[in-house]
Every structure is written in C-alpha cells, then in structure tokens.
C-alpha cells in the first residue's frame, strides 16, 4: 500500500514483493498463491498485476475486453523462476473488472458435473449473463453470486480459498433528502427548485416539507393508508418524488437502524426501512435542512429521543460517512 501511495511502477512493486516471498509453504510444501493487485488512479488509469492466480475478467460493452498483457520473468534468490503478468489501460464508464482466486476456477473439481472445475469460459459466460440480465447489477452482487455458485459446486463445503472482488465503473447514484421548512417563507420557491432540478432519488421527510413542495411544484400529495410500520405514520406519494414520510419520528428511527445495521439486517417496507434502503443504494447523498424551528419538537413532555431535526440529521450523516463510506453534503436553508 505504501509503494502504491508513492506512485511507484506497478510491475516494480510486484517484483519487490514477490521476491520477498518464500517459494514454498514449509508445512504443506505448496506454492503461495496470490490474488491479483488492482491499482486505480484518479485519472481513470487501471494497473493490474497478476501472479499465480486465474486471469481476471474485464468486460466492456457487454463483451470481454482484453487489454495488452505483458509478461515478466522474475529471478529469485532460490533460483526459481516466477512469472508475473501485468497490464495498464484507461477505464471507461460501464467497464467491469472481476478478480478471483483459484478456489472459484477449481470449484467442483472431481465431481460428476464439473470434473475439471469451473473453466474460465464458463465463468465469463456466467458473468456476462448476470450483466445482460441486470445491466446495473452492483459489483458486490456479482462477487457474491460468483462465490455462492462456486460454493454450490463444492456442495457448500469449499475445498480451497474462494475469494472474489468485482469493480463497476459507473455514474454515482445520487439521493436528495429534504426535511423541514426554510427559515424564511420567501425561500420556499428556492427549496422547490432544488427538488425540481435534482437528478436522482428524492425523499421528503415531514408534512410541512411535503406541503411546501406540493404548492411550489403544483403537485398533489396522495396519502397511502398502509401501515407497514406500527411505530410510524404511513408514507405519502407525489408525482416526481420517490418517497414522502413523516419527519422527526421517521428520521430518529432511520438513525437507530443505521447504528444497528449489519449484513444480517433485513429491511422491511416501512418508511424508515425505505429510506435506509435508498441510502445504501446511493453513493452521493445530499441533505437540505430547513431551519425554521418546530416548537413541538422542544416540548419537554415528549420522549428524549425526539432530538431537534438538525441534530438527528448530523448523526445520520456521520454514520453514512464513517460506517457506510458515503459522500454526504449538508445544506441549510
């Protein structure tokens, strides 16, 4: 990682690292297999280094893309020859790179159905099928599906390390969440224009916020009387808006759900669940927070968890940045 930060030549980095490795694992007398190294440059340049692993799969335009690979033979102190493959190319939008260990390619080896394992051409066929079936499938889903399929080949008892990583070069998925009325009523039109011109998922939290948008955008709010979450009021709908929910109660629950979220979490269809789902599916999340104070939320008779809207949003933004690695912006109006 330190070599990479210093922008050293990728092939030279790999050569230094590989030469420090012993040729055999002492206990098992097996060669040490390495996953490929992939280095992404902010300019879009991709460097891939491969050593003793199945060749990665790169797709572009629904087909396999083969960059110009170069081979380097490394001489090591123990006189063994080690072959290193590397390539460089500039990524394009919608490119995908899938890297995997030999546990994927050798899955099912010796079985009746896959006596020679899962050959590269079949893996490519499987990856292209996933992309054609769901063009916007995430890299995480591709990696999960490859590992699960390999696991199935081995009757759910893998015989070797089964590792996969997949990268998807795409436009960032954007989300806008507006909550609370502007400090000055004269800013309602500006508030509405932010929503109108935003390109991405749009969520409104709060009845007052929805009423302002309905008035400014000349839309109608339609209430949905389906109580998917007994703790929260039901959602509402508006043409051009993905989701409308109640305000502080819903946001407080969203905050709790994000704090407790793990890979085992199953999201339902309640208002807070839907917001969390949109958060997880987005890369860039923009909050626009109205700063007019709602005195009801400062009533000392209300439960303590009903924090002022701005504080709840700050907690949510911090979780999204630190726990989920989202790019978050906060704007006050």
Coordinates of C-alpha atoms in Angstrom, one line a residue:
X1 CA 0.0 0.0 0.0
X2 CA 2.9 2.4 0.8
X3 CA 4.5 1.7 -2.6
X4 CA 1.2 2.4 -4.3
X5 CA 0.8 5.7 -2.4
X6 CA 4.2 6.8 -3.7
X7 CA 3.0 6.0 -7.3
X8 CA 5.9 3.5 -7.9
X9 CA 5.8 1.5 -11.1
X10 CA 3.3 -1.3 -10.6
X11 CA 5.5 -4.0 -12.1
X12 CA 8.4 -3.0 -9.9
X13 CA 6.2 -3.0 -6.8
X14 CA 5.1 -6.6 -7.6
X15 CA 8.7 -7.7 -8.3
X16 CA 9.9 -6.5 -4.9
X17 CA 7.1 -8.1 -3.0
X18 CA 7.2 -11.4 -4.9
X19 CA 11.0 -11.7 -4.4
X20 CA 10.5 -11.5 -0.6
X21 CA 8.1 -14.5 -0.6
X22 CA 9.4 -18.0 0.0
X23 CA 8.9 -20.4 -2.9
X24 CA 7.1 -22.9 -0.7
X25 CA 5.0 -23.0 2.4
X26 CA 7.2 -25.1 4.7
X27 CA 4.4 -27.2 6.3
X28 CA 2.5 -28.1 3.2
X29 CA 5.2 -27.6 0.6
X30 CA 2.8 -25.7 -1.6
X31 CA 3.4 -22.5 -3.5
X32 CA 1.9 -19.4 -2.1
X33 CA -0.9 -18.2 -4.4
X34 CA -1.6 -14.5 -4.6
X35 CA -4.7 -12.7 -5.6
X36 CA -4.1 -10.0 -8.3
X37 CA -3.4 -6.5 -7.3
X38 CA -5.5 -3.7 -8.9
X39 CA -4.4 -0.1 -8.6
X40 CA -6.9 2.6 -9.6
X41 CA -5.6 6.1 -10.5
X42 CA -7.8 9.2 -10.1
X43 CA -7.3 9.8 -13.8
X44 CA -9.1 6.6 -14.6
X45 CA -5.9 4.6 -15.3
X46 CA -6.1 0.9 -14.2
X47 CA -3.0 -1.2 -13.4
X48 CA -3.5 -4.9 -12.8
X49 CA -0.8 -7.2 -11.6
X50 CA -1.3 -11.0 -11.6
X51 CA 0.7 -13.7 -10.0
X52 CA -0.3 -17.4 -9.8
X53 CA -4.0 -16.8 -10.0
X54 CA -6.7 -17.1 -12.6
X55 CA -6.7 -14.3 -15.1
X56 CA -9.3 -11.6 -14.2
X57 CA -12.3 -10.9 -16.4
X58 CA -12.8 -7.4 -17.8
X59 CA -16.0 -6.6 -19.6
X60 CA -16.8 -3.6 -21.8
X61 CA -19.9 -3.1 -23.8
X62 CA -21.3 -6.5 -22.9
X63 CA -18.2 -8.3 -24.1
X64 CA -14.9 -9.4 -22.7
X65 CA -12.2 -6.8 -23.1
X66 CA -8.6 -8.0 -23.3
X67 CA -6.0 -5.3 -22.6
X68 CA -2.4 -5.8 -23.7
X69 CA -0.9 -8.1 -21.1
X70 CA 2.9 -8.1 -20.6
X71 CA 4.9 -10.9 -19.0
X72 CA 7.9 -10.5 -16.7
X73 CA 10.0 -13.5 -15.6
X74 CA 11.5 -12.8 -12.2
X75 CA 14.7 -14.4 -11.0
X76 CA 14.7 -15.1 -7.2
X77 CA 17.5 -15.8 -4.8
X78 CA 16.5 -19.5 -4.6
X79 CA 16.9 -19.7 -8.4
X80 CA 13.2 -20.4 -9.1
X81 CA 11.5 -18.6 -12.0
X82 CA 8.4 -16.6 -11.2
X83 CA 6.1 -15.4 -13.9
X84 CA 4.3 -12.0 -13.5
X85 CA 1.6 -10.7 -15.7
X86 CA 0.6 -7.0 -15.7
X87 CA -1.4 -4.6 -17.9
X88 CA -2.4 -0.9 -17.9
X89 CA -5.5 0.7 -19.5
X90 CA -7.9 3.5 -19.0
X91 CA -11.3 2.5 -17.7
X92 CA -14.5 3.6 -19.5
X93 CA -17.9 4.1 -18.0
X94 CA -19.7 0.8 -17.6
X95 CA -16.5 -1.2 -17.5
X96 CA -16.3 -4.1 -15.0
X97 CA -13.3 -5.9 -13.6
X98 CA -13.8 -9.2 -11.7
X99 CA -10.9 -10.8 -9.9
X100 CA -11.0 -14.2 -8.2
X101 CA -8.8 -16.8 -6.6
X102 CA -8.3 -20.3 -7.9
X103 CA -11.0 -21.6 -5.5
X104 CA -13.5 -20.2 -7.9
X105 CA -12.0 -21.7 -11.1
X106 CA -11.3 -25.1 -9.4
X107 CA -14.7 -25.3 -7.7
X108 CA -16.4 -28.7 -8.1
X109 CA -13.2 -30.3 -9.4
X110 CA -13.6 -34.1 -9.4
X111 CA -17.4 -34.0 -9.3
X112 CA -19.5 -35.6 -11.9
X113 CA -20.9 -32.3 -13.2
X114 CA -17.6 -30.4 -13.1
X115 CA -14.8 -32.9 -13.2
X116 CA -12.3 -30.3 -14.3
X117 CA -13.6 -27.5 -12.2
X118 CA -15.4 -24.3 -13.4
X119 CA -13.4 -23.3 -16.6
X120 CA -12.7 -19.7 -17.4
X121 CA -15.1 -19.7 -20.4
X122 CA -17.9 -20.8 -18.2
X123 CA -17.1 -18.2 -15.6
X124 CA -17.1 -15.5 -18.3
X125 CA -20.4 -16.8 -19.6
X126 CA -21.9 -16.6 -16.1
X127 CA -20.7 -13.0 -15.6
X128 CA -22.0 -11.8 -18.9
X129 CA -25.3 -13.5 -18.2
X130 CA -25.6 -11.6 -14.9
X131 CA -24.8 -8.3 -16.6
X132 CA -27.2 -8.9 -19.5
X133 CA -30.0 -9.9 -17.2
X134 CA -29.4 -6.9 -14.8
X135 CA -27.4 -4.2 -16.6
X136 CA -26.9 -2.1 -13.4
X137 CA -26.0 -5.1 -11.1
X138 CA -23.5 -4.0 -8.5
X139 CA -20.0 -5.3 -8.2
X140 CA -20.8 -6.6 -4.8
X141 CA -23.7 -8.7 -6.1
X142 CA -21.5 -10.1 -8.9
X143 CA -18.8 -11.1 -6.4
X144 CA -21.4 -12.6 -4.0
X145 CA -23.0 -14.6 -6.8
X146 CA -19.7 -16.0 -8.1
X147 CA -18.7 -17.1 -4.6
X148 CA -22.1 -18.6 -3.9
X149 CA -22.1 -20.5 -7.2
X150 CA -18.5 -21.8 -6.6
X151 CA -19.7 -22.8 -3.1
X152 CA -22.6 -24.7 -4.6
X153 CA -20.2 -26.6 -7.0
X154 CA -18.4 -27.8 -3.9
X155 CA -21.6 -28.9 -2.2
X156 CA -21.4 -26.0 0.2
X157 CA -18.1 -27.1 1.6
X158 CA -15.3 -25.2 -0.2
X159 CA -12.1 -27.2 -0.8
X160 CA -10.0 -24.1 -1.3
X161 CA -9.9 -20.3 -0.6
X162 CA -12.8 -18.9 -2.5
X163 CA -12.4 -15.1 -2.9
X164 CA -13.8 -12.7 -5.4
X165 CA -13.8 -8.9 -5.9
X166 CA -15.7 -7.0 -8.6
X167 CA -15.4 -3.3 -9.6
X168 CA -18.1 -1.5 -11.6
X169 CA -17.2 1.9 -13.2
X170 CA -20.5 3.9 -13.3
X171 CA -22.1 7.2 -12.7
X172 CA -22.5 7.9 -9.0
X173 CA -26.0 7.2 -7.7
X174 CA -27.4 10.3 -6.1
X175 CA -30.0 10.9 -3.5
X176 CA -31.6 14.1 -2.1
X177 CA -33.4 14.2 1.3
X178 CA -35.3 17.4 2.2
X179 CA -36.7 18.0 5.7
X180 CA -38.1 21.0 7.5
X181 CA -39.4 24.3 6.2
X182 CA -37.0 27.1 5.2
X183 CA -36.2 29.8 7.8
X184 CA -37.9 32.4 5.6
X185 CA -41.1 31.6 3.7
X186 CA -39.7 33.6 0.8
X187 CA -37.2 30.8 0.2
X188 CA -39.9 28.2 -0.5
X189 CA -39.5 28.7 -4.2
X190 CA -35.7 28.1 -4.0
X191 CA -36.5 25.0 -1.9
X192 CA -38.8 23.7 -4.6
X193 CA -36.3 24.4 -7.4
X194 CA -33.7 22.3 -5.6
X195 CA -36.0 19.3 -5.7
X196 CA -37.2 20.0 -9.2
X197 CA -33.7 20.2 -10.8
X198 CA -32.2 17.3 -8.8
X199 CA -31.3 14.2 -10.8
X200 CA -31.6 11.2 -8.6
X201 CA -33.7 9.7 -5.7
X202 CA -35.8 12.4 -4.0
X203 CA -37.2 11.9 -0.4
X204 CA -39.2 14.4 1.6
X205 CA -39.4 14.0 5.4
X206 CA -42.2 15.9 7.1
X207 CA -45.7 17.0 6.3
X208 CA -44.8 20.7 6.2
X209 CA -42.0 19.9 3.7
X210 CA -44.3 18.0 1.5
X211 CA -46.9 20.7 1.6
X212 CA -44.3 23.3 0.5
X213 CA -43.2 21.2 -2.4
X214 CA -46.8 20.5 -3.5
X215 CA -47.5 24.2 -3.5
X216 CA -44.3 25.3 -5.3
X217 CA -44.2 22.4 -7.8
X218 CA -48.0 22.4 -8.3
X219 CA -48.3 18.8 -7.3
X220 CA -50.7 16.8 -5.2
X221 CA -49.8 14.9 -2.1
X222 CA -51.6 11.5 -2.0
X223 CA -51.8 9.8 1.4
X224 CA -51.3 6.0 1.5
X225 CA -53.2 4.3 4.3
X226 CA -51.0 1.3 4.6
X227 CA -49.3 0.9 8.0
X228 CA -46.2 -1.1 7.2
X229 CA -44.5 0.0 10.4
X230 CA -46.7 0.3 13.6
X231 CA -44.2 2.8 15.0
X232 CA -44.6 5.3 12.2
X233 CA -47.3 7.1 10.2
X234 CA -47.7 5.7 6.6
X235 CA -46.0 7.2 3.6
X236 CA -47.4 9.6 1.1
X237 CA -46.9 10.0 -2.6
X238 CA -46.3 12.8 -5.1
X239 CA -45.5 12.7 -8.8
X240 CA -41.8 13.1 -9.3
X241 CA -40.9 12.3 -5.7
X242 CA -39.7 8.8 -4.7
X243 CA -40.9 8.9 -1.1
X244 CA -42.7 11.1 1.4
X245 CA -42.6 10.3 5.1
X246 CA -43.3 11.9 8.5
X247 CA -40.4 13.9 9.8
X248 CA -38.6 13.6 13.1
X249 CA -40.1 10.3 14.3
X250 CA -39.1 8.6 11.0
X251 CA -35.6 10.2 10.9
X252 CA -35.0 9.2 14.5
X253 CA -35.8 5.6 13.6
X254 CA -33.6 5.8 10.5
X255 CA -30.7 6.9 12.8
X256 CA -31.3 3.9 15.1
X257 CA -31.5 1.5 12.1
X258 CA -28.2 2.7 10.6
X259 CA -26.5 2.4 14.0
X260 CA -27.7 -1.2 14.4
X261 CA -27.3 -2.2 10.7
X262 CA -25.3 -5.3 9.8
X263 CA -25.1 -7.7 6.9
X264 CA -27.7 -9.8 8.7
X265 CA -30.2 -6.9 8.8
X266 CA -33.4 -7.5 6.8
X267 CA -35.2 -4.4 5.7
X268 CA -39.0 -4.2 5.5
X269 CA -41.4 -1.9 3.7
X270 CA -41.8 0.7 6.5
X271 CA -41.0 4.4 5.9
X272 CA -37.7 4.2 7.8
X273 CA -36.7 0.9 6.1
X274 CA -37.3 2.5 2.6
X275 CA -35.1 5.5 3.5
X276 CA -32.3 3.2 4.7
X277 CA -32.6 1.2 1.5
X278 CA -32.2 4.3 -0.6
X279 CA -29.2 5.4 1.5
X280 CA -27.5 2.1 0.9
X281 CA -28.1 2.1 -2.8
X282 CA -26.8 5.7 -3.2
X283 CA -23.2 7.0 -3.4
X284 CA -23.7 10.7 -3.0
X285 CA -26.3 11.9 -0.5
X286 CA -27.4 15.5 -0.2
X287 CA -29.4 16.7 2.7
X288 CA -31.2 20.0 2.6
X289 CA -32.4 21.0 6.0
X290 CA -35.0 23.7 6.7
X291 CA -34.0 25.8 9.7
X292 CA -37.4 27.1 10.9
X293 CA -37.9 25.7 14.4
X294 CA -40.8 23.5 15.1
X295 CA -41.7 24.2 18.7
X296 CA -43.5 20.8 19.1
X297 CA -40.1 19.1 19.0
X298 CA -38.9 21.0 22.0
X299 CA -41.7 20.1 24.2
X300 CA -40.1 18.6 27.4
X301 CA -43.1 16.2 27.7
X302 CA -42.0 14.4 24.5
X303 CA -39.6 11.4 24.7
X304 CA -35.9 12.4 24.9
X305 CA -35.1 10.6 21.6
X306 CA -37.0 13.2 19.7
X307 CA -34.0 15.4 19.1
X308 CA -34.1 18.5 17.1
X309 CA -34.1 17.8 13.4
X310 CA -30.7 19.2 12.7
X311 CA -29.0 17.1 15.3
X312 CA -30.6 13.9 14.1
X313 CA -29.5 14.6 10.5
X314 CA -25.9 15.2 11.7
X315 CA -25.9 11.8 13.4
X316 CA -27.3 10.2 10.2
X317 CA -24.7 12.0 8.1
X318 CA -21.8 10.9 10.3
X319 CA -23.0 7.3 10.2
X320 CA -23.3 7.4 6.4
X321 CA -19.8 8.7 6.0
X322 CA -18.0 6.7 8.6
X323 CA -19.8 3.4 8.6
X324 CA -21.1 3.2 5.0
X325 CA -18.5 5.3 3.2
X326 CA -21.0 7.5 1.5
X327 CA -20.2 11.0 0.2
X328 CA -22.5 13.3 2.2
X329 CA -23.3 17.1 2.0
X330 CA -25.4 19.1 4.3
X331 CA -27.1 22.3 3.3
X332 CA -29.2 24.6 5.5
X333 CA -32.0 26.8 4.1

